[in-house]
């Protein structure tokens, strides 16, 4: 099965820099055997929607508001990103959870907003180093998933992708072993089984994210538990990211 490789640009590049990036990146990946997606700043969506037409790259954003419209200065809604052609949004990225105190309940609201306009959500979950050291990883993951997916019907899971991203591995150069990644992803499937069904637990796409680069990606992708990768820092260099995608 094809794997899904998602690049998360975070708050990097101007639109002009991003345009030059695409000029280098797109020719490198046009015959890629994997699926590739870019999670972009809102400011880049208009340009991307034009440059990515007739390419194999899926365009998405990094967050949406819990609200649809109104007096929410600075926010961007499900309808706005959908209108620009976004196919997915990240939801619950640890940087937003931590720096903007986003709660699991707000993440649930965002997922419901995304579903209402047929936008896929890449739900990011993961434990801190302290939680890991205190053997709390499973408990944390369970709570994050149970609240984020509260009220969803099983047939809506086709629009949900989970990204397992241990917080201590994001942007640090540190990583769990492949065995640890597999064990934790197997546990995530068990949670989906308990809430929904065996079929749902087998079908849901689960990605790994955290310090993936062109030297370490292959051993993770080899695992049948891992359906793809969420790549931050290493996606900003088109040549490095193309190595991972291809
Ligand atoms: C991320 O931003 O989701 C991420 C995984 O970042 P990095 O690859 O830089 O660790």
Coordinates of N, CA and C and ligand atoms in Angstrom, one line a residue:
X1 N 0.8 -1.2 0.0 CA 0.0 0.0 0.0 C 0.9 1.3 0.0
X2 N 0.4 2.3 -0.7 CA 1.1 3.5 -0.8 C 1.2 4.2 0.6
X3 N 2.3 4.8 1.0 CA 2.4 5.5 2.2 C 2.1 7.0 2.0
X4 N 1.7 7.7 3.0 CA 1.4 9.1 2.9 C 2.5 9.9 3.6
X5 N 3.2 10.8 2.9 CA 4.3 11.6 3.5 C 3.8 13.0 3.5
X6 N 3.7 13.6 4.7 CA 3.2 14.9 4.9 C 4.3 15.9 5.3
X7 N 4.5 17.0 4.6 CA 5.5 18.0 5.1 C 4.8 19.1 5.8
X8 N 5.2 19.4 7.0 CA 4.6 20.5 7.8 C 5.6 21.7 7.8
X9 N 5.2 22.7 7.0 CA 6.0 23.9 6.9 C 6.1 24.7 8.1
X10 N 5.2 24.5 9.1 CA 5.2 25.4 10.3 C 5.2 26.9 9.8
X11 N 5.8 27.8 10.6 CA 5.8 29.2 10.2 C 7.1 29.5 9.4
X12 N 7.3 28.9 8.3 CA 8.5 29.1 7.5 C 8.2 29.4 6.1
X13 N 9.1 30.2 5.5 CA 9.1 30.7 4.1 C 8.1 31.8 3.8
X14 N 8.5 32.7 3.0 CA 7.6 33.7 2.4 C 6.9 33.0 1.2
X15 N 5.9 33.6 0.6 CA 5.2 33.0 -0.5 C 6.3 32.9 -1.7
X16 N 7.1 33.9 -1.8 CA 8.1 33.9 -2.9 C 9.1 32.8 -2.7
X17 N 9.5 32.6 -1.5 CA 10.5 31.5 -1.2 C 9.8 30.1 -1.4
X18 N 8.5 30.1 -1.1 CA 7.8 28.8 -1.2 C 7.6 28.5 -2.7
X19 N 7.4 29.5 -3.5 CA 7.2 29.3 -5.0 C 8.5 28.7 -5.6
X20 N 9.7 29.3 -5.1 CA 11.0 28.7 -5.6 C 11.2 27.3 -5.1
X21 N 10.7 27.0 -3.9 CA 10.8 25.7 -3.3 C 10.0 24.7 -4.2
X22 N 8.8 25.1 -4.6 CA 8.0 24.2 -5.5 C 8.6 24.0 -6.8
X23 N 9.3 25.0 -7.4 CA 10.0 24.9 -8.6 C 11.0 23.8 -8.6
X24 N 11.7 23.7 -7.4 CA 12.7 22.6 -7.2 C 12.1 21.3 -6.9
X25 N 11.1 21.3 -6.0 CA 10.6 20.1 -5.4 C 9.7 19.3 -6.4
X26 N 8.8 20.0 -7.1 CA 7.8 19.2 -7.9 C 8.4 18.3 -9.0
X27 N 9.5 18.8 -9.7 CA 10.0 17.9 -10.7 C 10.7 16.7 -10.1
X28 N 11.2 16.8 -8.8 CA 11.9 15.7 -8.2 C 10.9 14.6 -7.7
X29 N 9.7 14.9 -7.5 CA 8.8 13.9 -6.9 C 7.6 13.5 -7.9
X30 N 7.8 13.9 -9.1 CA 6.6 13.6 -10.0 C 6.3 12.1 -10.2
X31 N 7.4 11.3 -10.1 CA 7.1 9.9 -10.2 C 7.1 9.1 -8.9
X32 N 6.9 9.8 -7.8 CA 6.9 9.2 -6.5 C 5.9 8.1 -6.3
X33 N 6.4 7.0 -5.6 CA 5.5 5.9 -5.4 C 4.6 6.1 -4.2
X34 N 4.9 7.1 -3.4 CA 4.1 7.4 -2.2 C 3.2 8.6 -2.5
X35 N 2.2 8.8 -1.6 CA 1.4 10.0 -1.7 C 2.1 11.1 -0.9
X36 N 2.0 12.3 -1.4 CA 2.7 13.4 -0.7 C 1.7 14.6 -0.5
X37 N 1.9 15.2 0.7 CA 1.0 16.3 1.0 C 1.8 17.4 1.7
X38 N 1.4 18.6 1.5 CA 2.0 19.8 2.2 C 1.1 20.5 3.1
X39 N 1.5 20.7 4.3 CA 0.7 21.4 5.3 C 1.2 22.8 5.5
X40 N 0.5 23.7 4.9 CA 1.1 25.0 4.6 C 0.5 26.2 5.5
X41 N 1.3 27.3 5.6 CA 0.7 28.5 6.2 C -0.4 29.0 5.3
X42 N -1.4 29.6 5.9 CA -2.6 30.1 5.2 C -2.2 30.9 4.0
X43 N -1.2 31.8 4.2 CA -0.7 32.7 3.2 C -0.3 32.0 1.9
X44 N 0.1 30.7 2.0 CA 0.6 30.0 0.8 C -0.5 29.3 0.0
X45 N -1.7 29.2 0.5 CA -2.7 28.3 -0.1 C -3.1 28.8 -1.5
X46 N -3.2 30.1 -1.7 CA -3.7 30.5 -3.0 C -2.7 30.1 -4.1
X47 N -1.4 30.4 -3.8 CA -0.3 30.1 -4.8 C -0.3 28.6 -4.9
X48 N -0.3 27.9 -3.8 CA -0.2 26.4 -3.9 C -1.4 25.8 -4.7
X49 N -2.6 26.4 -4.5 CA -3.7 25.8 -5.3 C -3.5 26.0 -6.8
X50 N -2.8 27.0 -7.2 CA -2.5 27.2 -8.6 C -1.4 26.3 -9.1
X51 N -0.3 26.3 -8.3 CA 0.9 25.5 -8.7 C 0.8 24.0 -8.6
X52 N -0.2 23.6 -7.7 CA -0.3 22.1 -7.5 C -1.3 21.5 -8.4
X53 N -2.0 22.3 -9.2 CA -3.0 21.7 -10.1 C -2.3 20.7 -11.0
X54 N -2.9 19.6 -11.3 CA -2.3 18.5 -12.1 C -0.9 18.0 -11.6
X55 N -0.7 18.1 -10.3 CA 0.4 17.4 -9.7 C -0.1 16.3 -8.7
X56 N 0.8 15.6 -8.2 CA 0.4 14.5 -7.3 C 0.5 15.0 -5.8
X57 N 0.5 16.3 -5.6 CA 0.7 16.8 -4.2 C -0.7 17.3 -3.7
X58 N -1.0 16.8 -2.4 CA -2.2 17.2 -1.8 C -1.9 18.4 -0.9
X59 N -2.8 19.4 -0.9 CA -2.6 20.7 -0.2 C -3.5 20.8 1.0
X60 N -2.9 21.2 2.2 CA -3.6 21.4 3.4 C -3.1 22.5 4.2
X61 N -3.7 22.7 5.4 CA -3.2 23.8 6.2 C -2.8 23.2 7.6
X62 N -2.5 24.1 8.6 CA -2.0 23.6 9.8 C -2.9 23.7 11.0
X63 N -4.0 24.4 10.8 CA -5.0 24.6 11.9 C -6.2 25.3 11.3
X64 N -7.4 25.1 12.0 CA -8.5 25.9 11.7 C -9.2 26.4 13.0
X65 N -10.1 27.3 12.9 CA -10.7 27.8 14.1 C -11.8 26.8 14.6
X66 N -12.1 26.9 15.9 CA -13.3 26.1 16.4 C -14.6 26.7 15.9
X67 N -14.5 27.9 15.3 CA -15.7 28.6 14.9 C -15.8 28.7 13.4
X68 N -17.0 29.0 12.9 CA -17.2 29.0 11.4 C -17.0 30.5 10.9
X69 N -17.6 31.4 11.6 CA -17.5 32.8 11.2 C -17.9 33.7 12.3
X70 N -17.5 35.0 12.2 CA -18.0 36.0 13.2 C -16.8 36.7 13.8
X71 N -17.0 37.2 15.0 CA -16.1 38.1 15.7 C -15.0 37.3 16.3
X72 N -14.1 36.8 15.5 CA -12.9 36.0 16.0 C -11.7 36.5 15.4
X73 N -11.3 37.7 15.7 CA -10.1 38.3 15.1 C -8.9 37.4 15.1
X74 N -8.3 37.3 13.9 CA -7.1 36.6 13.8 C -7.3 35.1 13.5
X75 N -8.5 34.6 13.5 CA -8.8 33.2 13.3 C -9.1 33.0 11.8
X76 N -8.9 31.7 11.4 CA -9.2 31.3 10.0 C -10.1 30.1 10.1
X77 N -11.2 30.1 9.3 CA -12.2 29.0 9.5 C -12.1 27.9 8.4
X78 N -12.8 26.8 8.8 CA -13.0 25.6 7.9 C -13.4 26.1 6.5
X79 N -14.4 27.0 6.4 CA -14.9 27.4 5.1 C -13.9 28.2 4.3
X80 N -13.1 29.0 5.0 CA -12.1 29.8 4.3 C -11.0 28.9 3.7
X81 N -10.5 27.9 4.4 CA -9.4 27.1 3.8 C -10.0 26.2 2.7
X82 N -11.2 25.7 3.0 CA -11.9 24.8 2.0 C -12.0 25.6 0.6
X83 N -12.4 26.9 0.8 CA -12.7 27.7 -0.4 C -11.4 27.9 -1.2
X84 N -10.2 27.8 -0.5 CA -8.9 28.0 -1.3 C -8.4 26.6 -1.8
X85 N -9.2 25.6 -1.5 CA -8.8 24.3 -2.1 C -8.1 23.3 -1.1
X86 N -8.0 23.7 0.2 CA -7.3 22.8 1.1 C -8.1 21.5 1.2
X87 N -7.4 20.4 1.3 CA -8.1 19.1 1.4 C -8.0 18.6 2.8
X88 N -7.1 19.1 3.6 CA -7.0 18.7 5.0 C -6.4 19.8 5.9
X89 N -6.5 19.6 7.2 CA -5.9 20.5 8.1 C -5.2 19.6 9.2
X90 N -4.1 20.1 9.7 CA -3.5 19.4 10.9 C -4.5 19.9 12.1
X91 N -4.6 19.1 13.1 CA -5.4 19.5 14.2 C -4.6 18.9 15.5
X92 N -4.5 19.8 16.5 CA -3.9 19.4 17.7 C -2.4 19.2 17.7
X93 N -1.7 20.0 16.8 CA -0.2 19.9 16.8 C 0.3 20.3 18.1
X94 N 1.3 19.6 18.6 CA 1.8 19.9 20.0 C 2.2 21.3 20.2
X95 N 2.7 22.0 19.1 CA 3.1 23.4 19.3 C 1.9 24.3 19.6
X96 N 0.8 23.9 19.0 CA -0.5 24.7 19.3 C -1.0 24.3 20.7
X97 N -1.0 23.0 21.0 CA -1.5 22.6 22.3 C -0.7 23.3 23.4
X98 N 0.7 23.4 23.2 CA 1.5 23.9 24.3 C 1.5 25.5 24.3
X99 N 1.8 26.1 23.1 CA 2.0 27.5 23.1 C 0.7 28.3 23.2
X100 N -0.4 27.7 22.7 CA -1.7 28.4 22.7 C -2.7 27.7 23.6
X101 N -2.2 26.8 24.4 CA -3.1 26.1 25.4 C -4.3 25.5 24.8
X102 N -4.2 24.9 23.7 CA -5.3 24.2 23.0 C -5.7 23.0 23.8
X103 N -7.0 22.8 24.0 CA -7.4 21.6 24.8 C -7.9 20.5 23.9
X104 N -8.0 19.3 24.4 CA -8.6 18.2 23.7 C -10.0 18.5 23.2
X105 N -10.7 19.2 24.0 CA -12.1 19.6 23.7 C -12.2 20.5 22.5
X106 N -11.3 21.5 22.5 CA -11.2 22.4 21.3 C -10.8 21.6 20.0
X107 N -9.9 20.6 20.2 CA -9.5 19.8 19.1 C -10.7 19.0 18.5
X108 N -11.5 18.5 19.4 CA -12.7 17.8 19.0 C -13.6 18.8 18.2
X109 N -13.8 20.0 18.7 CA -14.6 21.0 17.9 C -14.0 21.3 16.6
X110 N -12.7 21.4 16.5 CA -12.1 21.7 15.2 C -12.3 20.5 14.2
X111 N -12.2 19.3 14.7 CA -12.4 18.1 13.9 C -13.9 18.1 13.4
X112 N -14.8 18.4 14.2 CA -16.2 18.5 13.8 C -16.4 19.6 12.8
X113 N -15.8 20.7 12.9 CA -15.9 21.8 11.9 C -15.3 21.3 10.6
X114 N -14.1 20.6 10.7 CA -13.5 20.1 9.4 C -14.4 19.1 8.7
X115 N -15.0 18.2 9.5 CA -15.9 17.2 8.9 C -17.1 17.9 8.2
X116 N -17.5 19.0 8.8 CA -18.8 19.6 8.3 C -18.6 20.2 6.9
X117 N -17.3 20.4 6.5 CA -17.1 20.9 5.1 C -16.2 19.8 4.3
X118 N -16.2 18.6 4.8 CA -15.5 17.6 4.1 C -14.0 17.8 4.0
X119 N -13.4 18.3 5.0 CA -12.0 18.5 5.1 C -11.4 17.4 6.0
X120 N -10.4 16.8 5.5 CA -9.8 15.7 6.4 C -9.0 16.4 7.5
X121 N -8.9 15.7 8.7 CA -8.1 16.2 9.8 C -7.0 15.2 10.0
X122 N -5.8 15.8 10.1 CA -4.6 14.9 10.6 C -4.5 15.3 12.1
X123 N -5.0 14.4 12.9 CA -5.0 14.6 14.4 C -3.6 14.2 15.0
X124 N -3.0 15.2 15.5 CA -1.6 15.0 16.1 C -1.8 14.7 17.6
X125 N -1.1 13.6 18.0 CA -1.2 13.3 19.4 C 0.2 12.8 19.9
X126 N 0.5 12.8 21.1 CA 1.8 12.3 21.6 C 2.1 12.7 23.0
X127 N 3.0 12.1 23.6 CA 3.3 12.3 25.1 C 4.6 13.1 25.2
X128 N 4.7 13.8 26.4 CA 5.9 14.6 26.7 C 6.9 13.6 27.3
X129 N 8.1 14.1 27.4 CA 9.2 13.3 28.0 C 8.8 12.8 29.4
X130 N 8.3 13.8 30.2 CA 8.0 13.5 31.6 C 6.9 12.4 31.6
X131 N 5.9 12.5 30.8 CA 4.8 11.5 30.7 C 5.4 10.2 30.3
X132 N 6.3 10.2 29.4 CA 6.9 8.9 29.0 C 7.7 8.3 30.2
X133 N 8.5 9.1 30.8 CA 9.3 8.6 32.0 C 8.5 8.1 33.1
X134 N 7.3 8.7 33.2 CA 6.4 8.2 34.3 C 5.4 7.1 33.9
X135 N 5.7 6.5 32.7 CA 4.9 5.4 32.2 C 3.4 5.9 32.0
X136 N 3.3 7.1 31.5 CA 1.9 7.6 31.3 C 1.5 7.7 29.8
X137 N 2.4 7.2 29.0 CA 2.2 7.4 27.5 C 0.8 6.9 27.1
X138 N 0.5 5.6 27.5 CA -0.7 5.0 27.0 C -2.0 5.8 27.5
X139 N -1.9 6.2 28.8 CA -3.0 7.0 29.4 C -3.2 8.3 28.6
X140 N -2.1 9.0 28.3 CA -2.2 10.3 27.6 C -2.8 10.1 26.2
X141 N -2.3 9.1 25.5 CA -2.7 8.8 24.1 C -4.2 8.5 24.1
X142 N -4.6 7.7 25.1 CA -6.0 7.3 25.2 C -6.9 8.5 25.4
X143 N -6.6 9.3 26.3 CA -7.4 10.5 26.6 C -7.4 11.4 25.4
X144 N -6.3 11.6 24.7 CA -6.2 12.5 23.6 C -7.2 12.0 22.5
X145 N -7.1 10.7 22.2 CA -8.0 10.2 21.1 C -9.4 10.2 21.5
X146 N -9.7 9.7 22.7 CA -11.1 9.6 23.1 C -11.9 10.9 23.1
X147 N -11.2 12.0 23.6 CA -11.9 13.3 23.5 C -11.9 13.9 22.1
X148 N -10.8 13.8 21.4 CA -10.7 14.4 20.0 C -11.8 13.7 19.1
X149 N -12.0 12.5 19.3 CA -13.0 11.8 18.4 C -14.4 11.6 18.9
X150 N -14.6 12.3 20.0 CA -15.9 12.2 20.7 C -17.1 12.6 19.8
X151 N -18.1 11.7 19.7 CA -19.3 12.1 18.9 C -19.2 11.7 17.4
X152 N -18.0 11.2 17.0 CA -17.9 10.9 15.6 C -18.5 9.5 15.3
X153 N -19.1 9.4 14.1 CA -19.5 8.1 13.6 C -18.4 7.4 12.9
X154 N -18.5 6.1 12.9 CA -17.4 5.3 12.3 C -17.2 5.7 10.8
X155 N -18.2 6.0 10.1 CA -18.0 6.3 8.7 C -17.3 7.6 8.5
X156 N -17.2 8.4 9.6 CA -16.4 9.7 9.4 C -14.9 9.5 9.6
X157 N -14.5 8.3 10.0 CA -13.1 8.1 10.2 C -12.3 8.1 8.9
X158 N -13.0 7.9 7.8 CA -12.3 8.0 6.5 C -11.7 9.4 6.3
X159 N -12.2 10.4 7.1 CA -11.7 11.7 7.0 C -10.7 12.1 8.2
X160 N -10.3 11.1 8.9 CA -9.4 11.3 10.0 C -8.1 10.5 9.8
X161 N -7.0 11.1 10.0 CA -5.7 10.5 9.9 C -5.1 10.8 11.3
X162 N -4.4 9.8 11.9 CA -3.8 10.1 13.2 C -2.3 10.2 13.0
X163 N -1.7 11.2 13.6 CA -0.2 11.3 13.5 C 0.3 11.2 14.9
X164 N 1.0 10.0 15.1 CA 1.6 9.8 16.5 C 3.0 10.6 16.5
X165 N 3.0 11.6 17.3 CA 4.2 12.5 17.4 C 4.6 12.6 18.9
X166 N 5.5 11.8 19.3 CA 6.0 12.0 20.7 C 6.6 13.4 20.8
X167 N 6.1 14.2 21.7 CA 6.5 15.7 21.8 C 8.0 15.8 22.0
X168 N 8.6 14.9 22.7 CA 10.0 15.0 23.0 C 10.9 14.7 21.7
X169 N 10.2 14.2 20.7 CA 10.9 13.8 19.5 C 10.8 14.9 18.4
X170 N 9.9 15.9 18.6 CA 9.6 16.9 17.6 C 10.7 18.0 17.6
X171 N 11.5 18.1 16.5 CA 12.5 19.1 16.4 C 13.7 18.9 17.3
X172 N 13.9 17.7 17.8 CA 15.0 17.5 18.8 C 16.1 16.7 18.3
X173 N 15.8 16.0 17.2 CA 16.8 15.0 16.7 C 16.8 13.7 17.5
X174 N 15.9 13.6 18.5 CA 15.7 12.3 19.2 C 14.5 11.6 18.7
X175 N 14.5 10.3 18.8 CA 13.4 9.5 18.3 C 13.2 8.2 19.1
X176 N 12.0 7.7 19.1 CA 11.8 6.4 19.7 C 12.4 5.3 18.8
X177 N 12.6 4.1 19.3 CA 13.0 3.0 18.4 C 11.8 2.6 17.5
X178 N 12.1 1.9 16.5 CA 11.0 1.5 15.6 C 10.0 0.6 16.4
X179 N 10.6 -0.2 17.3 CA 9.8 -1.1 18.1 C 8.8 -0.3 19.0
X180 N 9.3 0.8 19.6 CA 8.5 1.6 20.4 C 7.4 2.3 19.6
X181 N 7.7 2.8 18.4 CA 6.7 3.4 17.5 C 5.7 2.4 17.2
X182 N 6.1 1.1 16.8 CA 5.1 0.1 16.5 C 4.2 -0.2 17.6
X183 N 4.8 -0.4 18.8 CA 4.0 -0.7 20.0 C 2.9 0.4 20.3
X184 N 3.4 1.6 20.2 CA 2.4 2.7 20.5 C 1.4 2.8 19.4
X185 N 1.7 2.6 18.1 CA 0.7 2.6 17.1 C -0.3 1.5 17.2
X186 N 0.3 0.3 17.6 CA -0.6 -0.8 17.8 C -1.6 -0.5 18.9
X187 N -1.1 0.2 20.0 CA -2.0 0.6 21.0 C -3.1 1.6 20.5
X188 N -2.7 2.5 19.7 CA -3.7 3.5 19.1 C -4.8 2.7 18.3
X189 N -4.3 1.7 17.6 CA -5.3 0.9 16.9 C -6.3 0.2 17.9
X190 N -5.7 -0.2 19.0 CA -6.6 -0.9 20.0 C -7.6 0.1 20.5
X191 N -7.2 1.3 20.7 CA -8.2 2.3 21.2 C -9.3 2.5 20.2
X192 N -8.9 2.6 18.9 CA -9.9 2.8 17.8 C -10.8 1.5 17.8
X193 N -10.2 0.4 18.0 CA -11.1 -0.9 18.1 C -12.1 -0.8 19.2
X194 N -11.6 -0.3 20.4 CA -12.5 -0.2 21.5 C -13.7 0.8 21.3
X195 N -13.3 1.9 20.7 CA -14.4 2.9 20.5 C -15.3 2.6 19.3
X196 N -14.6 2.1 18.2 CA -15.4 1.8 17.0 C -15.5 0.3 16.7
X197 N -14.5 -0.2 15.9 CA -14.6 -1.6 15.5 C -13.3 -2.1 15.1
X198 N -13.2 -3.4 14.9 CA -12.0 -4.1 14.4 C -11.6 -3.5 13.0
X199 N -12.7 -3.4 12.2 CA -12.5 -2.9 10.8 C -11.9 -1.5 10.8
X200 N -12.5 -0.6 11.7 CA -12.0 0.8 11.8 C -10.6 0.8 12.2
X201 N -10.2 -0.1 13.2 CA -8.8 -0.1 13.7 C -7.8 -0.5 12.6
X202 N -8.3 -1.3 11.7 CA -7.4 -1.8 10.7 C -7.3 -0.7 9.6
X203 N -8.4 0.0 9.3 CA -8.4 0.9 8.2 C -7.8 2.3 8.5
X204 N -7.9 2.7 9.7 CA -7.5 4.1 10.0 C -6.0 4.3 9.7
X205 N -5.7 5.4 9.0 CA -4.3 5.7 8.7 C -3.6 6.3 9.9
X206 N -2.4 5.7 10.2 CA -1.6 6.3 11.3 C -0.2 6.6 10.9
X207 N 0.2 7.9 11.0 CA 1.5 8.3 10.6 C 2.4 8.4 11.9
X208 N 3.7 8.4 11.6 CA 4.7 8.8 12.7 C 5.3 10.1 12.4
X209 N 5.5 11.0 13.4 CA 6.2 12.2 13.2 C 7.1 12.5 14.4
X210 N 8.2 13.2 14.1 CA 9.2 13.5 15.1 C 10.6 13.2 14.7
X211 N 11.3 14.3 14.2 CA 12.7 14.2 13.8 C 13.0 13.2 12.7
X212 N 12.1 13.1 11.8 CA 12.3 12.2 10.6 C 13.2 13.0 9.6
X213 N 14.2 12.2 9.1 CA 15.1 12.8 8.1 C 15.4 11.8 7.0
X214 N 16.2 12.2 6.1 CA 16.5 11.2 4.9 C 17.4 10.0 5.4
X215 N 18.0 10.1 6.6 CA 18.8 9.0 7.0 C 18.0 8.0 7.8
X216 N 16.9 8.4 8.5 CA 16.2 7.5 9.4 C 14.8 7.1 8.9
X217 N 14.3 7.7 7.8 CA 12.9 7.4 7.5 C 12.6 6.0 7.0
X218 N 13.6 5.4 6.4 CA 13.4 4.1 5.7 C 13.0 3.0 6.7
X219 N 13.7 2.9 7.8 CA 13.4 1.9 8.7 C 12.0 2.0 9.4
X220 N 11.5 3.3 9.5 CA 10.2 3.5 10.1 C 9.1 3.1 9.0
X221 N 9.3 3.6 7.8 CA 8.3 3.3 6.8 C 8.2 1.8 6.4
X222 N 9.3 1.0 6.7 CA 9.2 -0.4 6.5 C 8.1 -1.1 7.3
X223 N 7.9 -0.5 8.5 CA 6.9 -1.2 9.4 C 5.5 -1.1 8.8
X224 N 4.8 -2.3 8.9 CA 3.5 -2.4 8.3 C 2.5 -1.6 9.2
X225 N 2.9 -1.3 10.5 CA 2.0 -0.5 11.4 C 1.9 0.9 10.9
X226 N 3.0 1.4 10.3 CA 3.1 2.8 10.0 C 2.6 3.1 8.6
X227 N 1.6 4.0 8.5 CA 1.0 4.3 7.1 C 1.7 5.5 6.5
X228 N 2.6 6.1 7.2 CA 3.2 7.3 6.6 C 3.9 8.1 7.6
X229 N 4.4 9.3 7.2 CA 5.2 10.2 8.1 C 4.7 11.6 8.0
X230 N 4.9 12.3 9.2 CA 4.7 13.7 9.2 C 6.0 14.3 9.5
X231 N 6.5 15.1 8.5 CA 7.9 15.6 8.6 C 7.9 17.1 8.7
X232 N 8.6 17.6 9.7 CA 8.7 19.1 10.0 C 9.9 19.6 9.3
X233 N 11.0 19.8 10.1 CA 12.2 20.5 9.7 C 12.8 20.0 8.4
X234 N 12.7 18.6 8.2 CA 13.4 18.1 7.0 C 12.6 18.3 5.7
X235 N 11.3 18.8 5.8 CA 10.6 19.1 4.6 C 11.0 20.4 4.0
X236 N 11.7 21.2 4.7 CA 12.0 22.6 4.2 C 13.1 22.6 3.1
X237 N 13.8 21.6 3.1 CA 14.8 21.5 2.0 C 14.2 20.5 0.9
X238 N 14.0 21.1 -0.3 CA 13.3 20.3 -1.3 C 14.0 19.0 -1.7
X239 N 15.3 19.0 -1.6 CA 16.1 17.8 -2.0 C 16.0 16.7 -0.9
X240 N 16.1 17.2 0.3 CA 16.0 16.3 1.5 C 14.6 15.7 1.5
X241 N 13.6 16.5 1.3 CA 12.2 16.0 1.4 C 11.9 15.1 0.3
X242 N 12.5 15.4 -0.9 CA 12.2 14.5 -2.1 C 12.8 13.1 -1.8
X243 N 13.9 13.1 -1.1 CA 14.5 11.7 -0.8 C 13.6 10.9 0.1
X244 N 12.9 11.6 1.0 CA 12.0 10.9 1.9 C 10.7 10.5 1.1
X245 N 10.2 11.4 0.3 CA 9.0 11.1 -0.4 C 9.2 10.0 -1.4
X246 N 10.3 10.0 -2.1 CA 10.5 9.0 -3.2 C 10.9 7.6 -2.6
Ligands
LIG1 C1 6.2 18.3 13.2 O1 6.3 19.5 13.2 O2 5.1 17.7 13.2 C2 7.5 17.5 13.3 C3 7.4 16.2 13.3 O3 8.6 18.3 13.3 P1 10.1 17.7 13.1 O4 10.1 16.7 11.9 O5 11.0 18.9 12.8 O6 10.5 17.0 14.3

